[in-house]
Short mmCIF file of C-alpha atoms in Angstrom, two decimals:
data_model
loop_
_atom_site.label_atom_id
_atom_site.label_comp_id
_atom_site.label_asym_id
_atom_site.label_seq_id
_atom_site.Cartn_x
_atom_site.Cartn_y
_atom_site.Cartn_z
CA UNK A 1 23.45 -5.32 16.19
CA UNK A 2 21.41 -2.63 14.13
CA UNK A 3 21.16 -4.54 10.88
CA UNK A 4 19.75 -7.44 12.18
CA UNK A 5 15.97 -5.65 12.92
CA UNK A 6 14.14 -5.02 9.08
CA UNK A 7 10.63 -3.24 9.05
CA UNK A 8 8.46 -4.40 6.22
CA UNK A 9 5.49 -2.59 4.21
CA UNK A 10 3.73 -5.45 2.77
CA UNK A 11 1.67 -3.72 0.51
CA UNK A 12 -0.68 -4.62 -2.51
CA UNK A 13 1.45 -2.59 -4.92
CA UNK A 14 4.94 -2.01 -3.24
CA UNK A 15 6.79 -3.68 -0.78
CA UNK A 16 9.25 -1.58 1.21
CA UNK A 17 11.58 -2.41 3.38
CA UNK A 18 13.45 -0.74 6.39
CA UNK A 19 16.73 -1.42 7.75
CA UNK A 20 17.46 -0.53 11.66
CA UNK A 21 20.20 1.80 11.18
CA UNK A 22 20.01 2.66 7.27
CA UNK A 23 16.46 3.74 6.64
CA UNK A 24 14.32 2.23 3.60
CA UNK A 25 16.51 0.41 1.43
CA UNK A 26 13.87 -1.39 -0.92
CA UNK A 27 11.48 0.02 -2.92
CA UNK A 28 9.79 -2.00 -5.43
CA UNK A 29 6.65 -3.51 -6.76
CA UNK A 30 5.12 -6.83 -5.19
CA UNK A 31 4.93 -8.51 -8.51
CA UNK A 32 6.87 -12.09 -9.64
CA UNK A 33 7.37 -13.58 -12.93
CA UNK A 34 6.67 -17.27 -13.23
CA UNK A 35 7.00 -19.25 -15.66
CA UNK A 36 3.69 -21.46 -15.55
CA UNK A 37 5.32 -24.62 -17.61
CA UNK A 38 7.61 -25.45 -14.73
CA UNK A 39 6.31 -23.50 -11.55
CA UNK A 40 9.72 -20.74 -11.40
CA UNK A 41 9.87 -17.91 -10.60
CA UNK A 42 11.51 -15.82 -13.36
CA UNK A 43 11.82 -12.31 -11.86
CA UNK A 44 10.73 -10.51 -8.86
CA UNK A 45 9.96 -7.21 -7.96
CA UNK A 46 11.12 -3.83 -10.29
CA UNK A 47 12.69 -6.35 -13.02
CA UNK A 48 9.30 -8.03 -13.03
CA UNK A 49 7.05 -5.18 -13.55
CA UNK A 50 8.89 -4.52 -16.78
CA UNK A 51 7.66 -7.66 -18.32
CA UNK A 52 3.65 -7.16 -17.63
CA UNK A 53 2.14 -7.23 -20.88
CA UNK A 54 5.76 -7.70 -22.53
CA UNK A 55 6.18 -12.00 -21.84
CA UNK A 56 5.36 -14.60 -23.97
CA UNK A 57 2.81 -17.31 -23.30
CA UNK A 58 4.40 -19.07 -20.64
CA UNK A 59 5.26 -16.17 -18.69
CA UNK A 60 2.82 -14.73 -15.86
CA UNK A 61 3.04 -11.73 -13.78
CA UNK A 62 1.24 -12.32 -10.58
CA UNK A 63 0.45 -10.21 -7.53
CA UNK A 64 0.55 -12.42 -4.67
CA UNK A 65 -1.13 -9.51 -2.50
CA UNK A 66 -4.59 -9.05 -2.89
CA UNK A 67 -6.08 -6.06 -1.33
CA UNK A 68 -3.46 -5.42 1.93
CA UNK A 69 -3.46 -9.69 2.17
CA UNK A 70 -1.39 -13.11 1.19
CA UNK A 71 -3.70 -13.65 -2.21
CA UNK A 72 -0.51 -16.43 -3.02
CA UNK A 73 1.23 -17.84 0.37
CA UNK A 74 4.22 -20.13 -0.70
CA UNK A 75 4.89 -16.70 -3.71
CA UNK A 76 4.62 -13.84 -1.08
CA UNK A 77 7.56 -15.89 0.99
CA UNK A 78 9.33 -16.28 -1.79
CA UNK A 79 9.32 -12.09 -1.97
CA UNK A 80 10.16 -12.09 1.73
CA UNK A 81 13.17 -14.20 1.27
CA UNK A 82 14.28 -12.69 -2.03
CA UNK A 83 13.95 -8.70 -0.56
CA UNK A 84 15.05 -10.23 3.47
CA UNK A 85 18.57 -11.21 1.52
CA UNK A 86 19.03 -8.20 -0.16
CA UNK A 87 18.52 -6.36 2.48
CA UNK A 88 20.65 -7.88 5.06
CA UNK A 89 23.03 -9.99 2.58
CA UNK A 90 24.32 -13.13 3.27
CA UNK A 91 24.96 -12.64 7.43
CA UNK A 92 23.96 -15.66 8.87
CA UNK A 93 21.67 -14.25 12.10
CA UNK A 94 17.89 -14.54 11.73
CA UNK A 95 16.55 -10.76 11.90
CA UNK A 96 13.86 -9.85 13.64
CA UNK A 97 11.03 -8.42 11.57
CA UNK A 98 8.18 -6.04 12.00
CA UNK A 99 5.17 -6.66 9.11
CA UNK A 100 2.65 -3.83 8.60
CA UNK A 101 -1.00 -5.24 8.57
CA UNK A 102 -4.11 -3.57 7.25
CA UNK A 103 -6.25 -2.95 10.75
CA UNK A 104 -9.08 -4.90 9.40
CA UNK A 105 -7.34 -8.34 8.35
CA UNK A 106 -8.25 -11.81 10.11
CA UNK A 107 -7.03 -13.72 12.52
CA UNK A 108 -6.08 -15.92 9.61
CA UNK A 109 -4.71 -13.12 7.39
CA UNK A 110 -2.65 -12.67 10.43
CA UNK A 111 -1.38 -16.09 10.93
CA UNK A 112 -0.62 -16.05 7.16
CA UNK A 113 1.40 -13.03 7.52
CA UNK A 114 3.32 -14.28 10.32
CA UNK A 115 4.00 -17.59 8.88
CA UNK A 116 5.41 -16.55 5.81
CA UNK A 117 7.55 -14.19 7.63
CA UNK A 118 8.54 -16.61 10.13
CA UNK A 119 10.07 -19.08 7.46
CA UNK A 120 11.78 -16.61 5.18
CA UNK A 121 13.98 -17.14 8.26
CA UNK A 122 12.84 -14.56 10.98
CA UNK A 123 13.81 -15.00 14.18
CA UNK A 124 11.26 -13.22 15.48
CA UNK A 125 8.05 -11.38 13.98
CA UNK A 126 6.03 -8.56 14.91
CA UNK A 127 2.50 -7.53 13.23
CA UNK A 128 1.85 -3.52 14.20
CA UNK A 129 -1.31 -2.29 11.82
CA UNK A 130 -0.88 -0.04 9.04
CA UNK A 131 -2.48 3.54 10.59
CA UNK A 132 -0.62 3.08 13.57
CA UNK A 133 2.88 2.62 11.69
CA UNK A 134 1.94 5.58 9.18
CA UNK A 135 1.20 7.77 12.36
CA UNK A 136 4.91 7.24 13.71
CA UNK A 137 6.19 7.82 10.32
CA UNK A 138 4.42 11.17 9.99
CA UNK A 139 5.84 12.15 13.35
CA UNK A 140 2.79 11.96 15.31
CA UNK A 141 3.00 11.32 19.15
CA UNK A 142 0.12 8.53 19.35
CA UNK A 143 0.71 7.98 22.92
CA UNK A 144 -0.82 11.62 23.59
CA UNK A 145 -4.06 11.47 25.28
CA UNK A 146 -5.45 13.37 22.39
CA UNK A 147 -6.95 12.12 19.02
CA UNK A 148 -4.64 11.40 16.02
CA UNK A 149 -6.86 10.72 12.49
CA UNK A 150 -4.81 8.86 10.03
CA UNK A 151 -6.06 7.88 6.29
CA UNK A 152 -3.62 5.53 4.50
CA UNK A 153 -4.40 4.90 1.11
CA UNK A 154 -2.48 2.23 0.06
CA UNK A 155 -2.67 -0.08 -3.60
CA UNK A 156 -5.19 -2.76 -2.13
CA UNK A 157 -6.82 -0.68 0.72
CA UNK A 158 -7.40 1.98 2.42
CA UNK A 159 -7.14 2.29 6.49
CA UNK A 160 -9.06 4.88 8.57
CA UNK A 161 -7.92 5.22 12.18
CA UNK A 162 -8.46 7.78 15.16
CA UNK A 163 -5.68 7.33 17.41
CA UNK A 164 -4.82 8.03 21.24
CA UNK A 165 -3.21 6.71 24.24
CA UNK A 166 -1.10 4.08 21.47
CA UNK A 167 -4.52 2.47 19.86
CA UNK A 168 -6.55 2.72 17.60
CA UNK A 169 -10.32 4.12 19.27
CA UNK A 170 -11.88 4.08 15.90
CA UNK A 171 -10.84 1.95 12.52
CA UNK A 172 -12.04 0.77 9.25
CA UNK A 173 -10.41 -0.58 7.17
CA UNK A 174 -11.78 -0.61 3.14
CA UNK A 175 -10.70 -2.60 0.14
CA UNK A 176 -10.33 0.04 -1.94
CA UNK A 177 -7.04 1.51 -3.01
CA UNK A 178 -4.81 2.88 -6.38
CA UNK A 179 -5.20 -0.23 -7.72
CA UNK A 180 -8.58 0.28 -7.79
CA UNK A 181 -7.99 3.62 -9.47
CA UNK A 182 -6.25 2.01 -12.42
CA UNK A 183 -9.41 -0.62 -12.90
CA UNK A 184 -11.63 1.92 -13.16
CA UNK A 185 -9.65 4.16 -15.66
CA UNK A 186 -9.50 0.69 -17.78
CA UNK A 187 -12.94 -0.09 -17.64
CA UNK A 188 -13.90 3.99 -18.55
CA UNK A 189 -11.37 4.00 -21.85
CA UNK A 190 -12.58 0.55 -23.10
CA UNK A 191 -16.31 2.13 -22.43
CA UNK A 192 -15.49 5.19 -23.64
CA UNK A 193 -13.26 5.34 -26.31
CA UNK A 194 -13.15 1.36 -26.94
CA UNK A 195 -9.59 1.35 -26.49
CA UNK A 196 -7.97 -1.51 -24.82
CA UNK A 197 -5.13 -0.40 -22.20
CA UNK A 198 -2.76 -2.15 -20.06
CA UNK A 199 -2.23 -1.97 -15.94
CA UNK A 200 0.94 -0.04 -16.57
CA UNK A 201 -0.60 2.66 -19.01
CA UNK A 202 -3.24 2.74 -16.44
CA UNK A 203 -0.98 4.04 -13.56
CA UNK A 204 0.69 6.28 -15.98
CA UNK A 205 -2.70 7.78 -16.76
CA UNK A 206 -3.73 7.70 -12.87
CA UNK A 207 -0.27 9.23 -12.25
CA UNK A 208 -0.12 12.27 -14.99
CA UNK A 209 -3.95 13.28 -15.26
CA UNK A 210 -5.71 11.51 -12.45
CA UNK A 211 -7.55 13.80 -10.35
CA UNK A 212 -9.78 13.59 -6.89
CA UNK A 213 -11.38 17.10 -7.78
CA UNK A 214 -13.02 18.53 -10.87
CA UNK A 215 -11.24 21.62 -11.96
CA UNK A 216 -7.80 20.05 -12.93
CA UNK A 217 -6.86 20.64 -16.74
CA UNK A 218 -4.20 18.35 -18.19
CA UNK A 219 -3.90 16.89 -21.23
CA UNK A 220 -1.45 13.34 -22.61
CA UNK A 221 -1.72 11.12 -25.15
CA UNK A 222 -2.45 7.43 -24.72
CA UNK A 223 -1.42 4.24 -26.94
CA UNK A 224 -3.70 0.87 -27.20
CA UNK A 225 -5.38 -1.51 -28.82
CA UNK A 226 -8.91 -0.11 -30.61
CA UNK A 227 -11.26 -3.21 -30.04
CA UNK A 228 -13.32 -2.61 -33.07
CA UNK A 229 -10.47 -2.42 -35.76
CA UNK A 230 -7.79 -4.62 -33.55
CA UNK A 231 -5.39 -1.96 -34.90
CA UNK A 232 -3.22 -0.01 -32.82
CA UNK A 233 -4.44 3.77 -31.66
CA UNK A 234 -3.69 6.72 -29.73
CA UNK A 235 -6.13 9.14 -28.03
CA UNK A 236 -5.74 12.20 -26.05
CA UNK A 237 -7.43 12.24 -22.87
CA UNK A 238 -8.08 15.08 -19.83
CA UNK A 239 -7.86 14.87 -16.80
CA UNK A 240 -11.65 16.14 -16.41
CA UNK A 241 -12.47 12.74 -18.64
CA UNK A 242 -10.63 10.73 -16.05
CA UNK A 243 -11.91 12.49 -12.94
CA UNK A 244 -15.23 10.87 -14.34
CA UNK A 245 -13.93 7.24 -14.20
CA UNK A 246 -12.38 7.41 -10.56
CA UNK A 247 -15.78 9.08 -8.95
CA UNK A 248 -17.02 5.88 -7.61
CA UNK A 249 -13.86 4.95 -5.73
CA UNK A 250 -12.68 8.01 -4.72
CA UNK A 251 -16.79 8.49 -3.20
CA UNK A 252 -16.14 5.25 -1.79
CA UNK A 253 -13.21 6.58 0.21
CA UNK A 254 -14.36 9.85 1.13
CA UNK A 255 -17.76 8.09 2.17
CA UNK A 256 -15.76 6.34 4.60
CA UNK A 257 -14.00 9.03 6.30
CA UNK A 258 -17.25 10.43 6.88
CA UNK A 259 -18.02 7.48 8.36
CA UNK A 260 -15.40 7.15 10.53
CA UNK A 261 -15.67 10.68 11.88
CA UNK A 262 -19.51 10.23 12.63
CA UNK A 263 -18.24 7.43 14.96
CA UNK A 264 -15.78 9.38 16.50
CA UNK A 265 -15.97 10.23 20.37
CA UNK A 266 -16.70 14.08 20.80
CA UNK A 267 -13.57 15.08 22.78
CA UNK A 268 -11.50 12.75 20.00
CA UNK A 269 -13.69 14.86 17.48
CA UNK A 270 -12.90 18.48 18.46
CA UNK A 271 -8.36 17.57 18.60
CA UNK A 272 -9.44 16.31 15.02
CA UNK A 273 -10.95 19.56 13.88
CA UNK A 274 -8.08 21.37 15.84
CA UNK A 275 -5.32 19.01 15.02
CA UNK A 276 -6.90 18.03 11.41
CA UNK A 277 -6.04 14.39 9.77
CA UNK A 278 -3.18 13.46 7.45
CA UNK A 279 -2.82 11.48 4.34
CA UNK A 280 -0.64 8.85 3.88
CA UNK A 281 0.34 6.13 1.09
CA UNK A 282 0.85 6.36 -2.31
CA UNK A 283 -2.87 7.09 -3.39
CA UNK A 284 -2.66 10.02 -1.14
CA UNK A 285 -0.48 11.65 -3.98
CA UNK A 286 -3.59 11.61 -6.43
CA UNK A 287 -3.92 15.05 -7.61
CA UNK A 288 -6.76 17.47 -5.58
CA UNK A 289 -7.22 14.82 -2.91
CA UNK A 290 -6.15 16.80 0.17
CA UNK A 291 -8.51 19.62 -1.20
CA UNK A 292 -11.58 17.37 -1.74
CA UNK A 293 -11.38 15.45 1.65
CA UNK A 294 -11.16 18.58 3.08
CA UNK A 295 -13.95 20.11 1.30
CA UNK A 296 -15.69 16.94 2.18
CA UNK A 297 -15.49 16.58 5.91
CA UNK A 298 -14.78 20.16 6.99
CA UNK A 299 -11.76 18.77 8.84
CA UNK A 300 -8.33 20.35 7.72
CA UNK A 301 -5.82 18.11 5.53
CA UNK A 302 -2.07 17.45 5.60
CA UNK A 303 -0.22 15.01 3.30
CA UNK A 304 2.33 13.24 4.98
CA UNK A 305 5.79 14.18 3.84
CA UNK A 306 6.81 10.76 1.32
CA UNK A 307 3.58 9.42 1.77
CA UNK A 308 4.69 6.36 0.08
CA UNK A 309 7.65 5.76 2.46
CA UNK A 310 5.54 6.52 5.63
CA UNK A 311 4.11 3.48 6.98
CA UNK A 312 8.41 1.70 6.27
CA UNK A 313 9.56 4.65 8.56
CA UNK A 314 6.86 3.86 10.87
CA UNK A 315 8.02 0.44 11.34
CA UNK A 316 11.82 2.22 11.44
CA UNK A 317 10.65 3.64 14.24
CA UNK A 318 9.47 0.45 15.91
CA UNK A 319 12.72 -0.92 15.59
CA UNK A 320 14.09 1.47 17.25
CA UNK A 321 12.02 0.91 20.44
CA UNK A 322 11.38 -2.87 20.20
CA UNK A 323 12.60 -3.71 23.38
CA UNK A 324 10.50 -1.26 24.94
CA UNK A 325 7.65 -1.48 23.11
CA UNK A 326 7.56 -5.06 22.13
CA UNK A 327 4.77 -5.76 24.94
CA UNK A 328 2.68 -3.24 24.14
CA UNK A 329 -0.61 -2.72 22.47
CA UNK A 330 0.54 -1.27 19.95
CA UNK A 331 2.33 -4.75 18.07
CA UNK A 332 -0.73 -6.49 17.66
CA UNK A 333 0.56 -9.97 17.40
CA UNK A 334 3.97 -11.17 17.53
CA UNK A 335 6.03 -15.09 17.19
CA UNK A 336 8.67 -15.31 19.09
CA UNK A 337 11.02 -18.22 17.30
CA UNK A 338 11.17 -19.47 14.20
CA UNK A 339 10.69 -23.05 13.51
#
């Protein structure tokens, strides 16, 4: 039965999920609302991002991913139950369930991945790691005996992977992601400007005037809280100004890459430089991005049509060849019955 096979995209700031036979039917963030007095969860997902910085005293938004991994374990199932029923409604089978996995997480990271998976009521779970699922969703035939580079740039990390024969020959995996982004244009406009701002004005700033490369001119208006009167303010920042504030992660990314390629066996190498690499996952959208990396490395750049949506369709594809595949190398780890 096709609806009984889900791909997931556990990710630090969205969790997507795919359904054999109807493509991505969830999009929203990975954040709950709890009440703290009495342990509940008020809201979850889309419905809970509205309340950060909106919710009285007793009300939390949490994130229970921390940088591609289970930060909370009994919260995160709680998502995986809550976004597993909406997905497949009430049916009463057990799906089966690929997870996407950052390429650098533990053996433990693993285990928690699986187990929370396993008892939102899996019947069985597969882990396949992030590059390799964004590959398939770009289209990209990674059982070629030629090199595939991938770079995903998720909300918690970013994954770096040269791919051939269905594994990954080179990977690193760094803890840097949008997320990071939006700390960093925080900590540069309370520096700056001493203006206090929230995560969500963050991303809209990241989102409107953020920019990987120098020469981008855009202009908006911002709204906080000016530490030295307490009073409410608005300022009007460039995108030049916020270019400034996102060097030292965006260096951190590109100084991976580099390393990555330096690693890199030679005949893998050249089918980079003739193939080039492609950007995936939502930071991938940040504006000039493709253009620096490029400028960077030397190697050409694609981004990945949806970038956001890759690494779900990646797991979509999966599905679609579990049987076959489900032995393979390319499913890292896998649990075969649910408790």
């Amino acid at each position: 039965m096709l609806g009984n096979d889900i791909g997931i995209d556990l990710g630090t700031a969205n969790i997507l999920v795919f359904v054999r036979g109807k493509g991505v039917v969830i999009c929203e963030p990975a954040v709950v609302a709890m009440d703290i007095d009495n342990q509940k969860i008020c809201a979850i997902g889309e419905e809970a991002r509205e309340m950060i910085g909106r919710t009285p005293g007793n009300i939390r938004a949490i994130r229970p991913l921390s940088e591609g991994v289970i930060a909370d374990y009994q919260i995160t199932e709680e998502i995986l139950k809550y976004f597993i029923k909406r997905a497949v409604g009430r049916r009463l089978f057990r799906p089966r369930i690929v997870v996407c996995v950052p390429s650098g997480v533990t053996t433990v990271e693993k285990r928690a991945v699986l187990e929370a998976a396993t008892q939102s009521g899996a019947k069985e779970v597969y882990l396949i790691s992030e590059p390799i699922a964004a590959a398939i969703g770009c289209g990209l035939d990674i059982a070629a005996p030629t090199g595939n580079m991938v770079v995903d740039i998720g909300g918690g990390t970013t994954d770096i992977a040269v791919i051939s024969l269905g594994g990954e020959v080179v990977a690193q995996s760094l803890r840097v992601g949008g997320a990071h982004f939006e700390e960093a244009i925080v900590r540069h406009i309370k520096r700056v400007y001493n203006l206090a701002i929230g995560d969500r004005t963050a991303e809209d700033i990241k989102i409107t005037v953020g920019s990987a490369y120098p020469n981008q001119d855009r202009k908006m208006q911002i709204r906080g809280r000016d530490l030295v009167t307490g009073l409410p303010a608005t300022i009007e920042l460039a995108s030049s100004d916020i270019h400034v504030s996102l060097e030292e992660p965006i260096r951190s990314i590109v100084d991976t890459i580099k390393s990555v390629l330096e690693i890199t066996p030679p005949e893998l190498a050249a089918d980079i430089v003739n193939n080039g690499m492609v950007l995936t996952g939502g930071g991938a959208l940040l504006e000039g991005f493709v253009q620096l990396i490029q400028e960077e490395t030397g190697v050409p750049v694609t981004l990945a049509e949806d970038p956001l949506t890759c690494v779900a369709r990646g797991t979509g594809e999966v599905l679609n060849r579990l049987d076959q595949i489900a032995q393979s190398s390319v499913l890292t780890s896998r649990r075969t019955r649910s408790r």
